[in-house]
XYZ file of C-alpha atoms in Angstrom:
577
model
C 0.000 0.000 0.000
C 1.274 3.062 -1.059
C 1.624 6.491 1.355
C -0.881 8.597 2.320
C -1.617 11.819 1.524
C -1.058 11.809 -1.962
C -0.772 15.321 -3.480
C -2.281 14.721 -7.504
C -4.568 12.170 -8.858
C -1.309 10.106 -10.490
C -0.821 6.466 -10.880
C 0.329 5.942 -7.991
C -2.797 7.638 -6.119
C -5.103 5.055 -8.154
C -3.563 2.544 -6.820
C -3.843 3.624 -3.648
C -7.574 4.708 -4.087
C -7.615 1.081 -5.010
C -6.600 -0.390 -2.159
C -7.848 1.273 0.295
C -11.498 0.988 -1.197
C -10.888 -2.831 -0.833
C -10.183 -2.616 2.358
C -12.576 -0.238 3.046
C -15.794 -2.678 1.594
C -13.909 -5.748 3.331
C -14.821 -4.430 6.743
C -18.243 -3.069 5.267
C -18.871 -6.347 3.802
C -21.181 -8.352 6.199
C -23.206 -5.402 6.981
C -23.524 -4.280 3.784
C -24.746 -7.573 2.225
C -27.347 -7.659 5.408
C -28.985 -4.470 4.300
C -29.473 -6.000 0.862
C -33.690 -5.043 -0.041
C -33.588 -3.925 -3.864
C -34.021 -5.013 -6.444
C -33.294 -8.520 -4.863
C -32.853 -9.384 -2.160
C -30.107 -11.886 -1.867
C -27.713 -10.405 0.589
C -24.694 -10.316 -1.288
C -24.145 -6.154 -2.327
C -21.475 -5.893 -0.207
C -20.022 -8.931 -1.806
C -20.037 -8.498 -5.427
C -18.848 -4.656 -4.357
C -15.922 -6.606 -2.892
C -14.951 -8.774 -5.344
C -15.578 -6.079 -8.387
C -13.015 -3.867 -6.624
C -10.391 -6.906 -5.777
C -10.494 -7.234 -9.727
C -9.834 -3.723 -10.124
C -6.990 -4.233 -7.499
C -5.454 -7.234 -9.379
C -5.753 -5.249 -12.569
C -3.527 -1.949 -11.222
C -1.002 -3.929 -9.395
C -0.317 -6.161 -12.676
C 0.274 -2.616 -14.658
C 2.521 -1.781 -11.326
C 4.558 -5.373 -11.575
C 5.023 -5.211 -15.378
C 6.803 -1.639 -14.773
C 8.891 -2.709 -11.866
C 10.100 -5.590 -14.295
C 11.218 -3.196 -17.143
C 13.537 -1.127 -13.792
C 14.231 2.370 -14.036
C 12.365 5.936 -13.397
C 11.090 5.861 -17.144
C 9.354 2.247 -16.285
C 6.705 3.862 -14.111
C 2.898 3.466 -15.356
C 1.783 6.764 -16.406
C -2.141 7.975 -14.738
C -3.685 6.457 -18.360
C -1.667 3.525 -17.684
C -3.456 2.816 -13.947
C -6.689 4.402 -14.492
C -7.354 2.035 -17.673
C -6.241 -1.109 -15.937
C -8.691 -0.350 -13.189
C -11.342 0.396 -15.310
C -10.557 -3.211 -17.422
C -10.218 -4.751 -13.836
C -13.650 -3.594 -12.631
C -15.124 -4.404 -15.941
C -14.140 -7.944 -16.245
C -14.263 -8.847 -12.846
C -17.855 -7.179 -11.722
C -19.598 -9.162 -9.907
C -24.147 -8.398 -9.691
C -26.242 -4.982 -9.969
C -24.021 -3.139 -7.991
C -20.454 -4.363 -9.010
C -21.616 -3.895 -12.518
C -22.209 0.100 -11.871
C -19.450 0.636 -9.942
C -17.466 -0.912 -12.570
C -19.051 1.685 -15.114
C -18.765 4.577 -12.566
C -15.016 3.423 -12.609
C -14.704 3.169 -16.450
C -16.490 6.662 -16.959
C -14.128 8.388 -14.208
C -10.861 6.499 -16.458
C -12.331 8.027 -19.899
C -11.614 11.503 -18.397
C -8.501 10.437 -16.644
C -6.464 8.770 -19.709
C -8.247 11.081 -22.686
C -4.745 12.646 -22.314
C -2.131 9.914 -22.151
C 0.984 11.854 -21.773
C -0.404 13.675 -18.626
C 1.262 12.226 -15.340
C -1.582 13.571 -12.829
C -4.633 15.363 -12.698
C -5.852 18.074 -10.063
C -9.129 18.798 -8.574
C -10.428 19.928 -11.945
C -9.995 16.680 -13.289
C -11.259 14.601 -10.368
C -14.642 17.062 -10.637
C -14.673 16.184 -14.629
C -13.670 12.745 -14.165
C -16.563 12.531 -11.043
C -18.897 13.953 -13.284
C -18.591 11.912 -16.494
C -18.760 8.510 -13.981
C -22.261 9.908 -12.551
C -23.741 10.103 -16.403
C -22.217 7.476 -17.993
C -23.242 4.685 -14.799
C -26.992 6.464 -15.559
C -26.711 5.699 -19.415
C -26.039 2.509 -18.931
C -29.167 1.356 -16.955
C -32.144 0.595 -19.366
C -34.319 2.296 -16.470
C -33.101 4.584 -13.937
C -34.603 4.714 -10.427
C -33.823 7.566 -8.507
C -32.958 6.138 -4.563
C -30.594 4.077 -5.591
C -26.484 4.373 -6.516
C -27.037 6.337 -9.281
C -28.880 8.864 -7.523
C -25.908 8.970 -4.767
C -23.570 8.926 -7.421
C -24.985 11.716 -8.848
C -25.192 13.450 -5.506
C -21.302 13.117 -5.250
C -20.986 15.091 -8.750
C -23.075 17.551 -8.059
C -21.359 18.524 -5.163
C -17.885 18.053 -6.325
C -18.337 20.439 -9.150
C -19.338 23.043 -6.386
C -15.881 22.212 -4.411
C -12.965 24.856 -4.939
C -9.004 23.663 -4.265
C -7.121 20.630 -4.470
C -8.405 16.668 -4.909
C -8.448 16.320 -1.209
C -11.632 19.386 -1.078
C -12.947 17.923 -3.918
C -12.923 14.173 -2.465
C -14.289 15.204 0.656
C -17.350 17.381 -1.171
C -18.194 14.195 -2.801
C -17.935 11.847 -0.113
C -20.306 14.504 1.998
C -22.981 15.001 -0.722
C -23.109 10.728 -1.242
C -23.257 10.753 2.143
C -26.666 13.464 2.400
C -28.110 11.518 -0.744
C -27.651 8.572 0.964
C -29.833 9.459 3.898
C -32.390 10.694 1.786
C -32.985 7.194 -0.211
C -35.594 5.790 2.031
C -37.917 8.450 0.950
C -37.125 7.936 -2.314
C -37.745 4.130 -2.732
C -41.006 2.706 -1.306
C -38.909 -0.325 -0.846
C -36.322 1.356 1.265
C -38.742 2.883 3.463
C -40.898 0.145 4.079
C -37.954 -1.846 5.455
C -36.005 1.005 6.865
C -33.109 1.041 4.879
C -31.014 3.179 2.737
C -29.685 1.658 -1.013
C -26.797 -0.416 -0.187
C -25.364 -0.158 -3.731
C -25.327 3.909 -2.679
C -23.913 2.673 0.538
C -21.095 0.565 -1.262
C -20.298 4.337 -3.193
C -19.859 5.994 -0.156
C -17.319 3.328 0.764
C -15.830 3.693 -1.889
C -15.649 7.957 -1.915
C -14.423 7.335 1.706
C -11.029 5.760 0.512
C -10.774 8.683 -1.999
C -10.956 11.233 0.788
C -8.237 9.239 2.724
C -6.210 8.496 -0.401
C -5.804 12.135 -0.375
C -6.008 13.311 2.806
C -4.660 10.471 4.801
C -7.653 11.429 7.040
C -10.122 8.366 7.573
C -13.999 10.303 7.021
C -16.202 8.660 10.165
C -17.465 5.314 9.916
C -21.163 4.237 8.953
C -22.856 2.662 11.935
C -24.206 -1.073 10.951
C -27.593 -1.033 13.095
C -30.384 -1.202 11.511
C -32.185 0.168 14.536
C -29.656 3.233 14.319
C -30.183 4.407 10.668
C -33.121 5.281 8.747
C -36.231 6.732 10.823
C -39.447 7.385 8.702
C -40.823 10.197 8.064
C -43.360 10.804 11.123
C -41.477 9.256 13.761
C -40.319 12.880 14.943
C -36.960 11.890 14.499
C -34.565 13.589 12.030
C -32.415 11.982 10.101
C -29.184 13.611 10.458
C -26.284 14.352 7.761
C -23.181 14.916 9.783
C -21.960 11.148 10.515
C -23.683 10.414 13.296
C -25.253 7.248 14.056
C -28.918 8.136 12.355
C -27.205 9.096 8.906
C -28.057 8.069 5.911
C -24.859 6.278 5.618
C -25.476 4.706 8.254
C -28.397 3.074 7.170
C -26.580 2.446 4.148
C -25.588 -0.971 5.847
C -28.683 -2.280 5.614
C -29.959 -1.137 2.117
C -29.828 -3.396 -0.847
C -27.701 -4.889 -3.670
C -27.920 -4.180 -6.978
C -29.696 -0.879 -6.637
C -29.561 0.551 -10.125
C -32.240 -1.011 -12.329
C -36.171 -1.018 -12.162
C -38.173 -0.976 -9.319
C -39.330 -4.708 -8.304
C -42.501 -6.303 -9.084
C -44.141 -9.289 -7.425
C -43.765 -12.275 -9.017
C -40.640 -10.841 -11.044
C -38.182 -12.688 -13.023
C -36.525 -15.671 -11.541
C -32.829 -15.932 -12.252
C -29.768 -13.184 -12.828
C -27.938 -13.978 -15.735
C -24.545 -12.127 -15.996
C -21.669 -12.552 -18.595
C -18.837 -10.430 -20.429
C -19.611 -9.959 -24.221
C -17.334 -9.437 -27.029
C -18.906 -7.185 -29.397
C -19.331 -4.052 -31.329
C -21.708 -1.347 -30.773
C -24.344 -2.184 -33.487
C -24.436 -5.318 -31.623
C -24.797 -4.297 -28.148
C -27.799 -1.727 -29.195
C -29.564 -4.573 -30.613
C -29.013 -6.483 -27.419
C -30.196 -4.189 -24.889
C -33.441 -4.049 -26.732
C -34.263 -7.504 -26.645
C -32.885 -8.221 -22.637
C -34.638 -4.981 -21.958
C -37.907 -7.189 -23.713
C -37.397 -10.105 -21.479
C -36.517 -8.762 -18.165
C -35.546 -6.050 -15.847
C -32.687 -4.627 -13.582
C -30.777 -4.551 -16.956
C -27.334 -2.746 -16.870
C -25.018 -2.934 -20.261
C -21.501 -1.496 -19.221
C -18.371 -1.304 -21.249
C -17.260 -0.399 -24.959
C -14.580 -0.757 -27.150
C -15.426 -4.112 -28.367
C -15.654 -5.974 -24.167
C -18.901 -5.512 -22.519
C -20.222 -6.739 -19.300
C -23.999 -7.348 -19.317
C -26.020 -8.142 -16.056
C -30.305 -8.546 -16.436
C -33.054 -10.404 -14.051
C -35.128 -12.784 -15.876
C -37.426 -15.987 -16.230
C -36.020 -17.427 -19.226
C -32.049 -17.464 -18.491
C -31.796 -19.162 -22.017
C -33.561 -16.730 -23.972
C -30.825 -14.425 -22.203
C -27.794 -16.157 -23.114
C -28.735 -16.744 -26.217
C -28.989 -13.166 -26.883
C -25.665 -12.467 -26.083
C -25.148 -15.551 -28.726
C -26.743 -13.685 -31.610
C -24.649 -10.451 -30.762
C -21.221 -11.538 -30.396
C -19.316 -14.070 -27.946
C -20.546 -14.100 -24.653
C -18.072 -15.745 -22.367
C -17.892 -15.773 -18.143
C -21.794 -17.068 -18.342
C -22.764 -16.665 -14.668
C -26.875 -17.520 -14.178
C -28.543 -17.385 -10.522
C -31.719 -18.859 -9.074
C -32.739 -16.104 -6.608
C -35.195 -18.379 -4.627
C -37.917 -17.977 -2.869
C -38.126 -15.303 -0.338
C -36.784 -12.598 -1.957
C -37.952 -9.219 -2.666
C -39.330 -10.505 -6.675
C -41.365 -13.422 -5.432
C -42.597 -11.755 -2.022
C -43.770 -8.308 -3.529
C -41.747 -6.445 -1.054
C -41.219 -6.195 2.646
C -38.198 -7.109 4.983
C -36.283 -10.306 3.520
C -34.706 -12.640 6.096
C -31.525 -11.603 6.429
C -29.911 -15.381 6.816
C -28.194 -17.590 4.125
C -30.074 -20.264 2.670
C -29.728 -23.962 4.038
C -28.472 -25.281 1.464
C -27.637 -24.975 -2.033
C -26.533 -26.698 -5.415
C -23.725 -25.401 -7.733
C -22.983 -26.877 -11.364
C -20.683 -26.518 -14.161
C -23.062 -27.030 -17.374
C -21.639 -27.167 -21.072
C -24.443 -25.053 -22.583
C -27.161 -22.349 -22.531
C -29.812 -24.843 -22.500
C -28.660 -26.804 -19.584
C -27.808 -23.731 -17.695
C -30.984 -22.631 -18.123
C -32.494 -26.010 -17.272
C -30.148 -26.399 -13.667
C -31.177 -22.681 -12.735
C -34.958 -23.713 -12.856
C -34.371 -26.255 -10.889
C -32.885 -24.128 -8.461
C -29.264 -24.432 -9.128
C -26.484 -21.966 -9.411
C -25.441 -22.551 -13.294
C -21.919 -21.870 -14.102
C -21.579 -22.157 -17.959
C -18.327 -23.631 -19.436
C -18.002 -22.631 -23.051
C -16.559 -25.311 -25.073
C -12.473 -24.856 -24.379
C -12.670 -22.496 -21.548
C -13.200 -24.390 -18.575
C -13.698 -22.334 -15.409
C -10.876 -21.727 -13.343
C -11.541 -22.504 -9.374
C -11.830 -18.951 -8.687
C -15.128 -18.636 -10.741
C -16.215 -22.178 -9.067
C -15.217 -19.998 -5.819
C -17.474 -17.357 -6.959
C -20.332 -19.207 -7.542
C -20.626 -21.028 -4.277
C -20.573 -17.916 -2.657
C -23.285 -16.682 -5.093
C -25.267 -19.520 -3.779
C -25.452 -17.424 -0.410
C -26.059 -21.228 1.612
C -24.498 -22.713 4.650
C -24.109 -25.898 2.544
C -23.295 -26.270 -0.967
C -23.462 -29.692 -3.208
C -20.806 -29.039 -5.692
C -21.335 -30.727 -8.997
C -18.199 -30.694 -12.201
C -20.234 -32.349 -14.222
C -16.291 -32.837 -16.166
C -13.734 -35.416 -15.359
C -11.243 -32.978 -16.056
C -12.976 -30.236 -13.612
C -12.485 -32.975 -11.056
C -9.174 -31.130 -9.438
C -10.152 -26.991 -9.976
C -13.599 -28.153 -8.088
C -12.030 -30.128 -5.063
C -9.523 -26.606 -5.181
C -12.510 -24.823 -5.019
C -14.183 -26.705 -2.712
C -11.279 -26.392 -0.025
C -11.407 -22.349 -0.624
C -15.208 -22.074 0.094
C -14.401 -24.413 3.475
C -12.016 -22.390 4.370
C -14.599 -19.581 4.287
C -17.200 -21.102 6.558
C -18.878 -22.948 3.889
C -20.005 -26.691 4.107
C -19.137 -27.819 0.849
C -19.542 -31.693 -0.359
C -17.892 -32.181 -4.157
C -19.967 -35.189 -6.073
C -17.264 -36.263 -8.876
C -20.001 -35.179 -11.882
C -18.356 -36.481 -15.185
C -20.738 -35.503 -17.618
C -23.887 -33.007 -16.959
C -26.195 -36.281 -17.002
C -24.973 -37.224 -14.094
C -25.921 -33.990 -12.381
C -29.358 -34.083 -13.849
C -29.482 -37.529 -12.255
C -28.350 -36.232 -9.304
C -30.313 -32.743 -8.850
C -33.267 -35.108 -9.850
C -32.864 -36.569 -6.131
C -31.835 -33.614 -4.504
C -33.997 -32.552 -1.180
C -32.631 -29.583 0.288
C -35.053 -30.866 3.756
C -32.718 -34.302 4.165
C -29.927 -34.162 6.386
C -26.882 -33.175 4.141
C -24.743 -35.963 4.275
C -28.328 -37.672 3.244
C -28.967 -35.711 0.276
C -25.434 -36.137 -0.682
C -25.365 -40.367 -0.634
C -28.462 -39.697 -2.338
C -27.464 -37.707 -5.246
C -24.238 -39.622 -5.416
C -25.675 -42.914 -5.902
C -27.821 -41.278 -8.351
C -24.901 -39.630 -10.390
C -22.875 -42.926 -10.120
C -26.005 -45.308 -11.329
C -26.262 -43.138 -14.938
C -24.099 -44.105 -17.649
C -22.960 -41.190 -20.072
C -21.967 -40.793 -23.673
C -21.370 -38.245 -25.959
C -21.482 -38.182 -29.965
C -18.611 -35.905 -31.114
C -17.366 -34.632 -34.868
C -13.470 -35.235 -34.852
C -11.319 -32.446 -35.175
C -8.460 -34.441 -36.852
C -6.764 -37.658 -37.236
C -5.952 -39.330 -34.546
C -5.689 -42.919 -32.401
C -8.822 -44.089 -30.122
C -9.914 -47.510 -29.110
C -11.995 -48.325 -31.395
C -9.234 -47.244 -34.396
C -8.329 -44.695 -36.339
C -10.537 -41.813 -37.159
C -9.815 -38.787 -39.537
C -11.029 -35.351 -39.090
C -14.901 -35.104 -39.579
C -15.888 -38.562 -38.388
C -18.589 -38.722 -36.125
C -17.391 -40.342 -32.654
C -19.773 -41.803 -29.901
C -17.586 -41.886 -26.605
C -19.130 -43.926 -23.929
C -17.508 -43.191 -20.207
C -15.264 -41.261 -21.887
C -13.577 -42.999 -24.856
C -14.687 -43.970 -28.270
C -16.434 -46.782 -28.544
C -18.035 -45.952 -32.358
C -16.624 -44.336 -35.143
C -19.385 -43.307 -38.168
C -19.919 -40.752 -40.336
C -23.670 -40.075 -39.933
C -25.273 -38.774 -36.865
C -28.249 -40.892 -36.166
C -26.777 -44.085 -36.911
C -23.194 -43.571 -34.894
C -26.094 -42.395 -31.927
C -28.130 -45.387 -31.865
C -25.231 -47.766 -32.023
C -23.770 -45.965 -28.668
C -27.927 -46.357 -27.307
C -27.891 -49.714 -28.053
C -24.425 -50.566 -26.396
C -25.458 -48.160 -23.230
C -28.826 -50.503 -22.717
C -26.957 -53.875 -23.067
C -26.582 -53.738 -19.502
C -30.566 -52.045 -18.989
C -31.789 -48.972 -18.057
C -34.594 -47.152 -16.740
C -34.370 -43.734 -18.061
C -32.894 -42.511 -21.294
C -31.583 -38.603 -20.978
C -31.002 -36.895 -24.406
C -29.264 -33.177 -24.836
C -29.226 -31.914 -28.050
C -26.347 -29.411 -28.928
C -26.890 -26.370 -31.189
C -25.800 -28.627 -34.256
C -27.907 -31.508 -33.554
C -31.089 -31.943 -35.692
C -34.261 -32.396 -33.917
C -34.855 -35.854 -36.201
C -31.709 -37.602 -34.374
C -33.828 -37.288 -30.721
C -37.043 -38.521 -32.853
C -34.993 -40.987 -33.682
C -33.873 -42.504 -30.630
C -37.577 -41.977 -28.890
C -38.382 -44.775 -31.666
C -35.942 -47.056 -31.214
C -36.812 -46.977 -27.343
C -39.981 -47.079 -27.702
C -39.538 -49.699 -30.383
C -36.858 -52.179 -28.854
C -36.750 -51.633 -25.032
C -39.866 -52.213 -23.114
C -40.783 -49.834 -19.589
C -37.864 -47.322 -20.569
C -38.516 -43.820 -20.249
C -37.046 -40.837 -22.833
C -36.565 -37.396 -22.159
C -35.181 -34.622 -24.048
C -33.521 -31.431 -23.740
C -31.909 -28.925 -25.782
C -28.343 -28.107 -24.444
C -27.531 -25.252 -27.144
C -23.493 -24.652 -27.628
C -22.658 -27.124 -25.759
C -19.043 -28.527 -27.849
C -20.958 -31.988 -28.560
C -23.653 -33.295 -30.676
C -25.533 -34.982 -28.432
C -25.269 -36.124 -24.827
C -26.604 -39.336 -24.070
C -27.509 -40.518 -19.683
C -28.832 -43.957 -19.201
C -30.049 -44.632 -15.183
């Protein structure tokens, strides 16, 4: 950590801004995420907050490392140099509603701060400019802006920092003070907020955030934001004021308790279902196109980014419909889906959520849209692995702490996953979490075992349950080859169709339907109950026709059913129980 005060808004002030803001929302954390009331309320603001700024963190001390490897005085980053990487940091690495503003609060604040390259620091002119631009740009990028939320504290901050005369330290601390009066005024702004009491926890995160600024460059710590519910908000009525100097009945204060992901609609009862969150690769065109249709399926949509990376974040029912989407407009990648539950703001209408974690909770790696779309309905937290880019154990890490539970069933669904899961797995015990790993090899397995899953069994009861269930379904897959090579059953050449059973090729063909039903046939050799079929993107419709038939047809009392998988890298999986 570098020095404080720090005179001008250089490099080397970003990264301490950095910093300090981690450890700023690292104590805020907990009380942040127990505030959490809009738009969902799934306790994890303070979270996602977190980890979005630990990306931003990882981001600026990479640019700092890569310098310090070149040596000498020339080898320092430049401001552009820091200010981008935070902004990139933020935008790949934000995490919900609210990381995904503050990561486009961040990115408009860098636009300002790197327009001129060659500068080495800014003053308190540009921190007002590059305050300013963050306010409008967050508010651009949410298809419906609700004032009581972060953008309206953000906003707040602006407005008083373009009022502020002197150096980035007077300029810091206007903005911090005006977040923090906004702040206390949210309740009254947000039916939500002042039903349960609360100010916007997103807008709480902000002020967090601002409060690092101020000691980045004053070296002066602003007064903390009491945690107690029963010492912030007071409605209107109650002969109470709410106070605006730090006390214990500010609006920061109550900024503990408000909610995640404040920037978006306001909730309805009975509201979509599942988050679905990913980083896009596209241009502009694209992304217009895009926000459009999310915007037509859901709500709480926020589109951040540009220059080609985006990072999209929307509430909806159909999580397919949503990743498919991104599909059609360029390469989504980072596919991150969550099953609120029940009990939360959407499905309640409203009112104070319970502020504990959930029981229990199952996490999966799927191979497609489909699937993920199919686990999340059945009240799994979906992690998508694109064909080629398996998830790393820090997104597996992620994810279980998405699932907000006590106790998580952790599913692979990948025999090569098997060593990143039980590395993730180890992480989230080392966190508090009671986390059992099923070895998953294929994502049959884990619709066998999610089929047997009761979150009301003990857990090591649910977990012999769903293992037996995994381990009693055989899997296949029917595969193109990519090129030439060696398997068991011979030699194939590139554009052969394959059917691997358990793993290795036991067929080699070159039509679709007839390589399938030779695998089916050698799968129910040894019986079967229950034929599971997942059609990939590429997959006609007439090969799971097909196969119905020749169940119905040759294998008395054994049930079909099919799903579509989407891009999921094979043809066709194939589960028989």
């Amino acid at each position: 950590m570098a020095q404080v005060p720090q005179t001008f808004f250089d490099a080397l002030a970003v990264r301490t801004w950095c910093g300090l803001a981690l450890e700023t929302l690292g104590r805020a954390r907990e009380e942040i995420d127990a505030i959490n009331v809009y738009p969902v309320a799934d306790g994890d603001t303070g979270t996602n907050l977190y980890l979005t700024v630990e990306s931003a963190v990882a981001a600026v001390e990479a640019v700092f490392a890569a310098h310090e490897v070149g040596a000498g005085v020339s080898g320092k980053p430049t401001l552009a140099d820091a200010a981008g990487a935070m902004a990139h940091g933020a935008l790949i690495g934000a995490q919900g509603n609210s990381g995904t503003i503050l990561a486009q609060l961040l990115r408009g604040m860098a636009q300002v701060l790197t327009a001129d390259g060659e500068t080495p620091h800014t003053d308190g002119s540009g921190l007002r400019a590059a305050l300013r631009h963050a306010a409008d740009s967050a508010r651009q990028a949410v298809a419906h802006p609700v004032e009581g939320t972060v953008l309206t504290v953000a906003s707040a901050a602006a407005d008083a920092a373009e009022g502020a005369e002197g150096d980035c330290g007077a300029v810091a601390r206007a903005a911090y003070e005006g977040a923090r009066t906004a702040l206390a005024a949210t309740p009254g702004q947000l039916a939500v907020l002042g039903r349960a009491g609360v100010v916007d926890a997103g807008g709480r995160g902000l002020v967090a955030v601002l409060a690092a600024l101020v000691e980045t460059f004053t070296g002066q710590t602003p007064r903390p934001v009491a945690s107690s519910g029963e010492q912030a908000y007071v409605p209107p009525g109650t002969g109470t004021d709410v106070a605006t100097d730090g006390d214990a009945r500010t609006g920061t204060d109550t900024a503990d308790q408000a909610p995640a992901g404040d920037d978006c609609a306001a909730p309805q009862a009975g509201g979509p279902a599942f988050e679905v969150i990913y980083l896009l690769e596209a241009d502009d065109a694209s992304v217009q196109r895009l926000r459009s249709r999310l915007d037509a399926l859901g709500d709480s949509l926020v589109v951040v980014g540009g220059d080609g990376l985006w990072n999209v974040h929307v509430h909806v029912d159909d999580a397919g419909a949503a990743v498919e989407a991104g599909v059609e407009a360029g390469r989504p990648y980072r596919i991150r889906i969550t099953h609120f539950g029940l009990g939360d703001v959407h499905t309640t209408g409203g009112g104070r959520p319970p502020r504990e974690r959930v029981q229990r909770a199952v996490v999966a790696v799927v191979p497609g849209e489909g699937l993920a779309g199919l686990y999340s309905e059945a009240g799994a937290t979906a992690v998508l692995a694109r064909p080629g880019e398996r998830p790393a154990s820090g997104e597996l890490v992620d994810a279980v702490r998405r699932a907000h539970a006590h106790e998580v069933v952790l599913l692979p669904n990948d025999a090569d996953l098997r060593h990143t899961a039980a590395a993730a797995a180890e992480q989230a015990r080392a966190e508090g979490i009671r986390v059992a790993l099923i070895p998953t090899r294929s994502a049959v397995q884990g619709i066998a075992a999610l089929a047997v899953h009761e979150p009301e069994r003990r857990f090591d009861e649910d977990v012999v349950s769903m293992t037996s269930a995994a381990g009693a379904t055989r899997y296949a897959e029917v595969v193109v080859a990519e090129r030439e090579s060696w398997t068991m059953a011979g030699i194939c050449q590139a554009g052969d169709v394959l059917g691997l059973v358990e793993g290795d090729v036991a067929v080699i063909g070159s039509d679709v339907t007839a390589t399938a039903e030779s695998v089916l046939d050698r799968m129910l050799q040894a019986g079967g109950e229950l034929v599971t079929l997942v059609l990939g993107d590429d997959a006609p419709q007439s090969v799971a026709d097909r196969l119905e038939a020749r169940v119905r047809e040759s294998y008395l009392a054994v049930d079909t059913v099919v799903y579509r998988g989407g891009r999921q890298g094979a043809l066709l999986l194939i589960g028989v129980e």
